[in-house]
PDB file of C-alpha atoms and ligand atoms in Angstrom:
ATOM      1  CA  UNK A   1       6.830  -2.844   2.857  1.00 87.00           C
ATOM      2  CA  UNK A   2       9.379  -1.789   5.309  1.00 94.00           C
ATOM      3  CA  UNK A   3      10.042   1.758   3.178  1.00 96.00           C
ATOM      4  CA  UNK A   4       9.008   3.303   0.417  1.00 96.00           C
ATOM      5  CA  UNK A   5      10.589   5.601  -2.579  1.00 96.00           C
ATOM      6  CA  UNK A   6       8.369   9.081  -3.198  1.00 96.00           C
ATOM      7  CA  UNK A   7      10.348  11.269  -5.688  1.00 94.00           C
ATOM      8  CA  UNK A   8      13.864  10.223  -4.383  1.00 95.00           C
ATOM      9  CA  UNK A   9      13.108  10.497  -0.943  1.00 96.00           C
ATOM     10  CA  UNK A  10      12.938   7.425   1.512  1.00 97.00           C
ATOM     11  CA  UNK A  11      10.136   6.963   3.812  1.00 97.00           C
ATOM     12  CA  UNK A  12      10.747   4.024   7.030  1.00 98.00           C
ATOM     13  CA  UNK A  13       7.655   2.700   7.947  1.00 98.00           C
ATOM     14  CA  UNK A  14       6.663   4.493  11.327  1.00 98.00           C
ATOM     15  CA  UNK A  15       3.206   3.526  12.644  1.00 98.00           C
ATOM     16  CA  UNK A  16       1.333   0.402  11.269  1.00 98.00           C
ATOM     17  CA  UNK A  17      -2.660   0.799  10.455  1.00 98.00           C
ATOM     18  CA  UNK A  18      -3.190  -1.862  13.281  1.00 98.00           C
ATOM     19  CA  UNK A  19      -1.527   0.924  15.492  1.00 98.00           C
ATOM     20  CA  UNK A  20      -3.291   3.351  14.088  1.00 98.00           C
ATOM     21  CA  UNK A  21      -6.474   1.690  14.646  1.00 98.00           C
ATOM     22  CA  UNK A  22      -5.878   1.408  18.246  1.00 98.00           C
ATOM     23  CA  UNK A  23      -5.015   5.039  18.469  1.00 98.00           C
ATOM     24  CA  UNK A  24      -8.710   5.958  16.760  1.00 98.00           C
ATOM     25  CA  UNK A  25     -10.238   3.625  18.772  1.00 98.00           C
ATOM     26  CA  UNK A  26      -9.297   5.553  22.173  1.00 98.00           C
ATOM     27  CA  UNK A  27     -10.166   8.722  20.200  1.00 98.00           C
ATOM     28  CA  UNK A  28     -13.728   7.787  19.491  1.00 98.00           C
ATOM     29  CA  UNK A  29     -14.451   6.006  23.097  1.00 98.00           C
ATOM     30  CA  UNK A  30     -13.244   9.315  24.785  1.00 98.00           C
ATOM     31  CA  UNK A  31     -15.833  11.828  22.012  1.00 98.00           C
ATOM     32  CA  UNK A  32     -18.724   9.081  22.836  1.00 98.00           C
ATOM     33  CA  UNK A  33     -17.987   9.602  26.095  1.00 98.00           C
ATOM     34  CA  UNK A  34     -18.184  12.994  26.023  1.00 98.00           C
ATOM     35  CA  UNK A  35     -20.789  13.689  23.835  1.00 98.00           C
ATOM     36  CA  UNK A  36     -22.559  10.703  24.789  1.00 96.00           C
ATOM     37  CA  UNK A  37     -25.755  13.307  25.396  1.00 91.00           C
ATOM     38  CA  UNK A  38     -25.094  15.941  23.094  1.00 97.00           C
ATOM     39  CA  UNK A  39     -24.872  16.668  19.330  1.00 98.00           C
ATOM     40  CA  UNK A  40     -21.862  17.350  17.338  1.00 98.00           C
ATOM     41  CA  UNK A  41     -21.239  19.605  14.404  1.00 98.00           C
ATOM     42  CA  UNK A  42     -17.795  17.554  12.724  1.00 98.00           C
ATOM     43  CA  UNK A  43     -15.559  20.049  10.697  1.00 97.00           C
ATOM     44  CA  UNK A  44     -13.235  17.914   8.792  1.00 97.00           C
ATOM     45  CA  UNK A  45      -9.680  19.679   7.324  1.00 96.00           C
ATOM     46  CA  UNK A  46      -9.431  18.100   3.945  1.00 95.00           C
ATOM     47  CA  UNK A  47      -7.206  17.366   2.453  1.00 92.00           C
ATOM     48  CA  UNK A  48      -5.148  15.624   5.001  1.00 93.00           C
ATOM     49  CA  UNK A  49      -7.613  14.374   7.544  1.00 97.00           C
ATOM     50  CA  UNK A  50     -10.071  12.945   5.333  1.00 97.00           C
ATOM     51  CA  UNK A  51      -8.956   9.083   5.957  1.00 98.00           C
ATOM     52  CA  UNK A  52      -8.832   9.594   9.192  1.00 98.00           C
ATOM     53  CA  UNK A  53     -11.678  11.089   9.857  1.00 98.00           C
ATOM     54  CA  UNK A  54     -13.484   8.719   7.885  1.00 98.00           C
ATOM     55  CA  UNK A  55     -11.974   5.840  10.237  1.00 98.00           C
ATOM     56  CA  UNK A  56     -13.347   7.770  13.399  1.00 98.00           C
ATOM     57  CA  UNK A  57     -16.391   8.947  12.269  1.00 98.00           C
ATOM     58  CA  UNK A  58     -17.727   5.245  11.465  1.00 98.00           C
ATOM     59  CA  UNK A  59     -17.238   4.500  15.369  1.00 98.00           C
ATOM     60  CA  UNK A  60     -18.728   8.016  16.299  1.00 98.00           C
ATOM     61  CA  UNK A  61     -22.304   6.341  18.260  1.00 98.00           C
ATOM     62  CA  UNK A  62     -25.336   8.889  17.899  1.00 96.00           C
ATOM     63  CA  UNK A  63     -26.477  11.985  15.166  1.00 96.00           C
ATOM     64  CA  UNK A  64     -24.091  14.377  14.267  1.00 97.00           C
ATOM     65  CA  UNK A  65     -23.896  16.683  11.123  1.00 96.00           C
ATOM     66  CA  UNK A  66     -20.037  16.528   9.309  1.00 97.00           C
ATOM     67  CA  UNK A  67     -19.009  18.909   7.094  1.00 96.00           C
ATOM     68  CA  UNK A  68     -15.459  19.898   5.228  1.00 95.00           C
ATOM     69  CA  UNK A  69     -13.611  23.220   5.411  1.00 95.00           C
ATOM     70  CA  UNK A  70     -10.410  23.856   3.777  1.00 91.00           C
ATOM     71  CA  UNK A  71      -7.282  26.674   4.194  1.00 82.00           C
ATOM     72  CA  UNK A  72      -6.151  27.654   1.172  1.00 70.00           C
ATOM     73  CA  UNK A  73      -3.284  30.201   1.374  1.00 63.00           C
ATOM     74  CA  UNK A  74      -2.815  32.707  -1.331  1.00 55.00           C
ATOM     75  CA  UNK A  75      -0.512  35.847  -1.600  1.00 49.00           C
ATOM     76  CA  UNK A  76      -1.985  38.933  -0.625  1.00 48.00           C
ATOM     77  CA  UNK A  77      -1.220  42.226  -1.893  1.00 47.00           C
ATOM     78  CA  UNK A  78       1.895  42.512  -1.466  1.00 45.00           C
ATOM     79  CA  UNK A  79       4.536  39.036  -1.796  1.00 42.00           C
ATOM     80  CA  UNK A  80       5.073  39.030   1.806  1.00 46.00           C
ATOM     81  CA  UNK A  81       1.886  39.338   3.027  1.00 49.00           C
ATOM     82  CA  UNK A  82       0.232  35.807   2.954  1.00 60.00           C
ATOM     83  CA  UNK A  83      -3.670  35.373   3.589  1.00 56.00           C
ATOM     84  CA  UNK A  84      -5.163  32.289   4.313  1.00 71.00           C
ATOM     85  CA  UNK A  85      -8.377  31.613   3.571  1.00 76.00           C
ATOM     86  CA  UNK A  86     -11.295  29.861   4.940  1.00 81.00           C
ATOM     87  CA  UNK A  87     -13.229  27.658   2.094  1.00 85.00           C
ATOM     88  CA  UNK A  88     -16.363  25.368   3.139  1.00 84.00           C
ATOM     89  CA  UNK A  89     -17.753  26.943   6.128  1.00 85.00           C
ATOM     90  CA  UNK A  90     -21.454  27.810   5.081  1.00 83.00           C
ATOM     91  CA  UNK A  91     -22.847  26.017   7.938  1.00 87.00           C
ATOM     92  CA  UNK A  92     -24.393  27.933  10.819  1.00 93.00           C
ATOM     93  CA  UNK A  93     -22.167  27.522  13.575  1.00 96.00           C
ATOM     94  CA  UNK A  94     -23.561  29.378  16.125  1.00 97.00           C
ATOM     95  CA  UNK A  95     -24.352  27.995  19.667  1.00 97.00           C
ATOM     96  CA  UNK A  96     -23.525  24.328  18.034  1.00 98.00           C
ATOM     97  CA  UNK A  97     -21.026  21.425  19.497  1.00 98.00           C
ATOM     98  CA  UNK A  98     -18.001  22.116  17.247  1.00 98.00           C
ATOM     99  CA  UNK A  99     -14.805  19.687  16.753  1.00 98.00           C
ATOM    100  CA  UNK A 100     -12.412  20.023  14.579  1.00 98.00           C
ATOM    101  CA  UNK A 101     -10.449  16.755  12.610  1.00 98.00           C
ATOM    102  CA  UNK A 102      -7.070  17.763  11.551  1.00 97.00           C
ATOM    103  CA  UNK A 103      -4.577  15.538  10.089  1.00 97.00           C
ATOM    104  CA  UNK A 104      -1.850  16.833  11.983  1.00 97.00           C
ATOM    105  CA  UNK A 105      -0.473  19.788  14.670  1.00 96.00           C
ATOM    106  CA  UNK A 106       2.910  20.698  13.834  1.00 95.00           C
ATOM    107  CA  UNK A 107       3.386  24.395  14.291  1.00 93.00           C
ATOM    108  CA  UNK A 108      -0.218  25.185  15.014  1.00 93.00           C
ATOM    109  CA  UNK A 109      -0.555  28.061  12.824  1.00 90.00           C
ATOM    110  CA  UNK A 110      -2.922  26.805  10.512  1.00 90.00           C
ATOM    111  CA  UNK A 111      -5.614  25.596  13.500  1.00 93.00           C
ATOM    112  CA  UNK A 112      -5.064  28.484  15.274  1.00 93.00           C
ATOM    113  CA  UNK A 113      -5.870  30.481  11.899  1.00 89.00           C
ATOM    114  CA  UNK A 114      -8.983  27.887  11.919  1.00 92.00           C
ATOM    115  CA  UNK A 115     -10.262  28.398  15.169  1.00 95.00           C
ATOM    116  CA  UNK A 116     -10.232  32.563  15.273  1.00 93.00           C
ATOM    117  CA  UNK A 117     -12.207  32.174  11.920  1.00 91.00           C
ATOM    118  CA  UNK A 118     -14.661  29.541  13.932  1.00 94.00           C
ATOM    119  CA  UNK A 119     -14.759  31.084  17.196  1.00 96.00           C
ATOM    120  CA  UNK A 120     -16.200  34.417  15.929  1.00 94.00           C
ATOM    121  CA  UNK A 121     -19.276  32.592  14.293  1.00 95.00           C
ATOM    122  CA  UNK A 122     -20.241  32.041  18.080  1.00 97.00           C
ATOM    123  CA  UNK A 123     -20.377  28.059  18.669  1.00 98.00           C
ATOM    124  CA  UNK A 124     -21.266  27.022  22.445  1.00 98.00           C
ATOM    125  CA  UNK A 125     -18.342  24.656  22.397  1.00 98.00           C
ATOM    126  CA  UNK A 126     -15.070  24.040  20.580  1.00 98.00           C
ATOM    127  CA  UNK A 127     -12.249  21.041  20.621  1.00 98.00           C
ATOM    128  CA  UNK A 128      -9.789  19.855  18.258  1.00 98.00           C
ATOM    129  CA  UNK A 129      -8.967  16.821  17.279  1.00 98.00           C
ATOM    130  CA  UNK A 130      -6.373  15.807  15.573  1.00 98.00           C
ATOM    131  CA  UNK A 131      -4.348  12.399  14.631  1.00 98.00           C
ATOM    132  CA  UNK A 132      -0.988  13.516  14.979  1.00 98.00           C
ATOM    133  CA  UNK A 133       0.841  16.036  17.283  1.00 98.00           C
ATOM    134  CA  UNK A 134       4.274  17.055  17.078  1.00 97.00           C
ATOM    135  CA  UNK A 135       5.102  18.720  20.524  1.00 98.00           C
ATOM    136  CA  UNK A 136       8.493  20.071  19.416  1.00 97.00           C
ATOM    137  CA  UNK A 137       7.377  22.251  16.773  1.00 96.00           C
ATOM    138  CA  UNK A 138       4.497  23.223  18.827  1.00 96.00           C
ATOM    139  CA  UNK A 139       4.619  27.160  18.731  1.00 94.00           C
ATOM    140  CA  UNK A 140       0.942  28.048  20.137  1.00 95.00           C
ATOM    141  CA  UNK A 141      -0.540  27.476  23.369  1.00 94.00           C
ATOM    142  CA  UNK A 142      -4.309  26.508  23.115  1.00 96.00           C
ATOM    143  CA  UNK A 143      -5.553  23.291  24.387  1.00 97.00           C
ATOM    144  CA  UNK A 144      -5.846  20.390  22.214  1.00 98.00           C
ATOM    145  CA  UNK A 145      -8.461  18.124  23.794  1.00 98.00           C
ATOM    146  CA  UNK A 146      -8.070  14.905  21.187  1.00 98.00           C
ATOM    147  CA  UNK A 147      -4.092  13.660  20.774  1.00 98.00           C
ATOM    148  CA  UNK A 148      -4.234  10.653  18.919  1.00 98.00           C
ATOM    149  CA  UNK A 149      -0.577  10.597  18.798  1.00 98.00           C
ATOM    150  CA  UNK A 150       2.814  13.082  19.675  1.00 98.00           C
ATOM    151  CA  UNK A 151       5.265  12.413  17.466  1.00 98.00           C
ATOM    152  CA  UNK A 152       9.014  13.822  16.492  1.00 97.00           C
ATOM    153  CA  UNK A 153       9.318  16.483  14.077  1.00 96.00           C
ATOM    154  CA  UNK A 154      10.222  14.264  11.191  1.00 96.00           C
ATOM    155  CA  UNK A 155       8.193  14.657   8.344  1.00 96.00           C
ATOM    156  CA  UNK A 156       5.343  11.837   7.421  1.00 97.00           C
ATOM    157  CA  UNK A 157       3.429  10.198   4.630  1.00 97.00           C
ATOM    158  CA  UNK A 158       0.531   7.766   3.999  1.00 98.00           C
ATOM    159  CA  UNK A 159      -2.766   7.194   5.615  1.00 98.00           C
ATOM    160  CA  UNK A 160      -3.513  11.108   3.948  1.00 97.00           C
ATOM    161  CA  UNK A 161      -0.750  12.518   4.604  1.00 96.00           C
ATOM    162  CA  UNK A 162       0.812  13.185   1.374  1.00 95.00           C
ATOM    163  CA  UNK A 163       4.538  14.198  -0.063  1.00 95.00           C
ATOM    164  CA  UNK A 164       3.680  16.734  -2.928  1.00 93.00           C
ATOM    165  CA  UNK A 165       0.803  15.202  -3.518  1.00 94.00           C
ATOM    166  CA  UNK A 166       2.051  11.424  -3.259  1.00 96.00           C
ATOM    167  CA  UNK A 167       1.291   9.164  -0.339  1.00 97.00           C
ATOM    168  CA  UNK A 168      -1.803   9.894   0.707  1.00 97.00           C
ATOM    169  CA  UNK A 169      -2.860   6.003  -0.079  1.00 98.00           C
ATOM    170  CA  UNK A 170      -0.716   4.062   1.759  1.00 98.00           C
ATOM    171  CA  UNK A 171      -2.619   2.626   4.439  1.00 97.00           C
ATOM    172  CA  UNK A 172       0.592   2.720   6.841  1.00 98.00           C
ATOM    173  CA  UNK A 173       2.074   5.939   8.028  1.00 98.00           C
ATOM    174  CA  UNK A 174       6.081   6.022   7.026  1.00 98.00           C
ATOM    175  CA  UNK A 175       8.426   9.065   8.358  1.00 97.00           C
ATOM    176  CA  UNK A 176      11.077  10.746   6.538  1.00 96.00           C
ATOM    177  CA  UNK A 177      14.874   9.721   7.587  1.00 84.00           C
ATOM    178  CA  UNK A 178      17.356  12.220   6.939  1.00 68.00           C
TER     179      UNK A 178
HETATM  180  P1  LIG B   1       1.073  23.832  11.114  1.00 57.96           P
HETATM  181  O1  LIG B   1       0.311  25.043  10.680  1.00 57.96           O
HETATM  182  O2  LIG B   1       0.527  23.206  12.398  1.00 57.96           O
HETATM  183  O3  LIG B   1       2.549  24.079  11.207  1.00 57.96           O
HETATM  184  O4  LIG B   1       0.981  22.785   9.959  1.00 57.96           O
HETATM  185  C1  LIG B   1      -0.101  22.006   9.754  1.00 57.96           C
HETATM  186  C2  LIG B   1      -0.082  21.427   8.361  1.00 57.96           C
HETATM  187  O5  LIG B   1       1.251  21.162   7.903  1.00 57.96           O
HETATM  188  C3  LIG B   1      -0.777  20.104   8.368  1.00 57.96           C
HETATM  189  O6  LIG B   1      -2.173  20.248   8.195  1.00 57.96           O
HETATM  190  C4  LIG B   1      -0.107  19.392   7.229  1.00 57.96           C
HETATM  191  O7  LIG B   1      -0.733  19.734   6.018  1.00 57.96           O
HETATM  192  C5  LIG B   1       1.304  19.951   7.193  1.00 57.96           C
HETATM  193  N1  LIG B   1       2.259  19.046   7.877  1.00 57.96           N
HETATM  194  C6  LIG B   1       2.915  19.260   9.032  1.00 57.96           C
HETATM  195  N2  LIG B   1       3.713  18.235   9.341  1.00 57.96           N
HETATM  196  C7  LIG B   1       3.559  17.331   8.337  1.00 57.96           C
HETATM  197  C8  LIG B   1       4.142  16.037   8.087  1.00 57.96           C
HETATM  198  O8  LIG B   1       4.974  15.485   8.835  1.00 57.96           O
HETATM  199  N3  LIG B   1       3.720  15.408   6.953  1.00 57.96           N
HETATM  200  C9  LIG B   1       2.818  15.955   6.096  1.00 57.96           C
HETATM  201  N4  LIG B   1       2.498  15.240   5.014  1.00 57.96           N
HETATM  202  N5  LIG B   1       2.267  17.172   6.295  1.00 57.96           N
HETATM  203  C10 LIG B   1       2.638  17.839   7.414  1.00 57.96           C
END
């Protein structure tokens, strides 16, 4: 399938799951590396990360605990004033191994939203890791340890990353032409 039709727009295929195979593969040989001695509290951001993260997870060597947080935004008081909000986080996070699998870093907003909200429940460590990275669009400036891949700002579907909802089952990622 060399594109695909969501809602009238036309995806080009972009990065094959072989490709993106590879890509998790150096992901999860660098965190066994790294945590090779130490345990890991996984925070996975559904909704977008969640094949992903089951793809790196499997090849994660050792025992780790995983659990799922979610951002919802919502409007605040007033229409301009837009909260997000953290949903999922009961765990204890202090003085544990935290790293964070994100779908994708295009902005940074939201995981910089994420990590204040994780960083004042005290963890000993924190790294992010996330799939895709567009560099461009890249408005923050805290270290992302795990890059799967840097990408152009063109918006993407499949393997969980969805178009309104659509998408997020196509094991192939496809990007957004024009
Ligand atoms: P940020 O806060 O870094 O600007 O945005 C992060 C979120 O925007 C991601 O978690 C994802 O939900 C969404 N996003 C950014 N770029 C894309 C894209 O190319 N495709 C899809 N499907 N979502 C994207």
């Amino acid at each position: 399938m060399d594109q695909v039709n969501i809602k009238g727009k036309i995806f080009h295929k972009f990065i094959s799951s072989d490709e993106i195979a590879l890509v998790i593969k150096s992901l999860s040989d660098r965190i066994n590396k790294d945590y090779a001695e130490k345990e890991v509290l996984f925070l996975i951001v559904l909704n977008g990360a969640f094949m992903f993260a089951s793809d790196l997870l499997k090849q994660i060597e050792g025992n780790h605990k995983i659990s799922f947080i979610k951002l919802s935004s919502y409007q605040g008081l007033s229409s301009t004033d837009e909260v997000k909000e953290l949903i999922g986080l009961n765990e204890d996070l202090k003085d544990k191994n935290i790293i964070v699998i994100e779908d994708i870093i295009d902005t940074g907003i939201t995981m910089e939203c994420l990590k204040e909200r994780i960083l004042a429940k005290e963890p000993s460590s924190f790294e992010i890791c996330t799939l895709m990275f567009k560099p461009k669009a890249f408005k923050k400036d805290y270290n992302i340890k795990y890059i799967g891949r840097e990408i152009s700002n063109e918006f993407i579907i499949g393997y969980g990353f969805d178009f309104d909802g659509y998408g997020r089952n196509i094991k192939d990622i496809y990007q957004l032409k024009d």
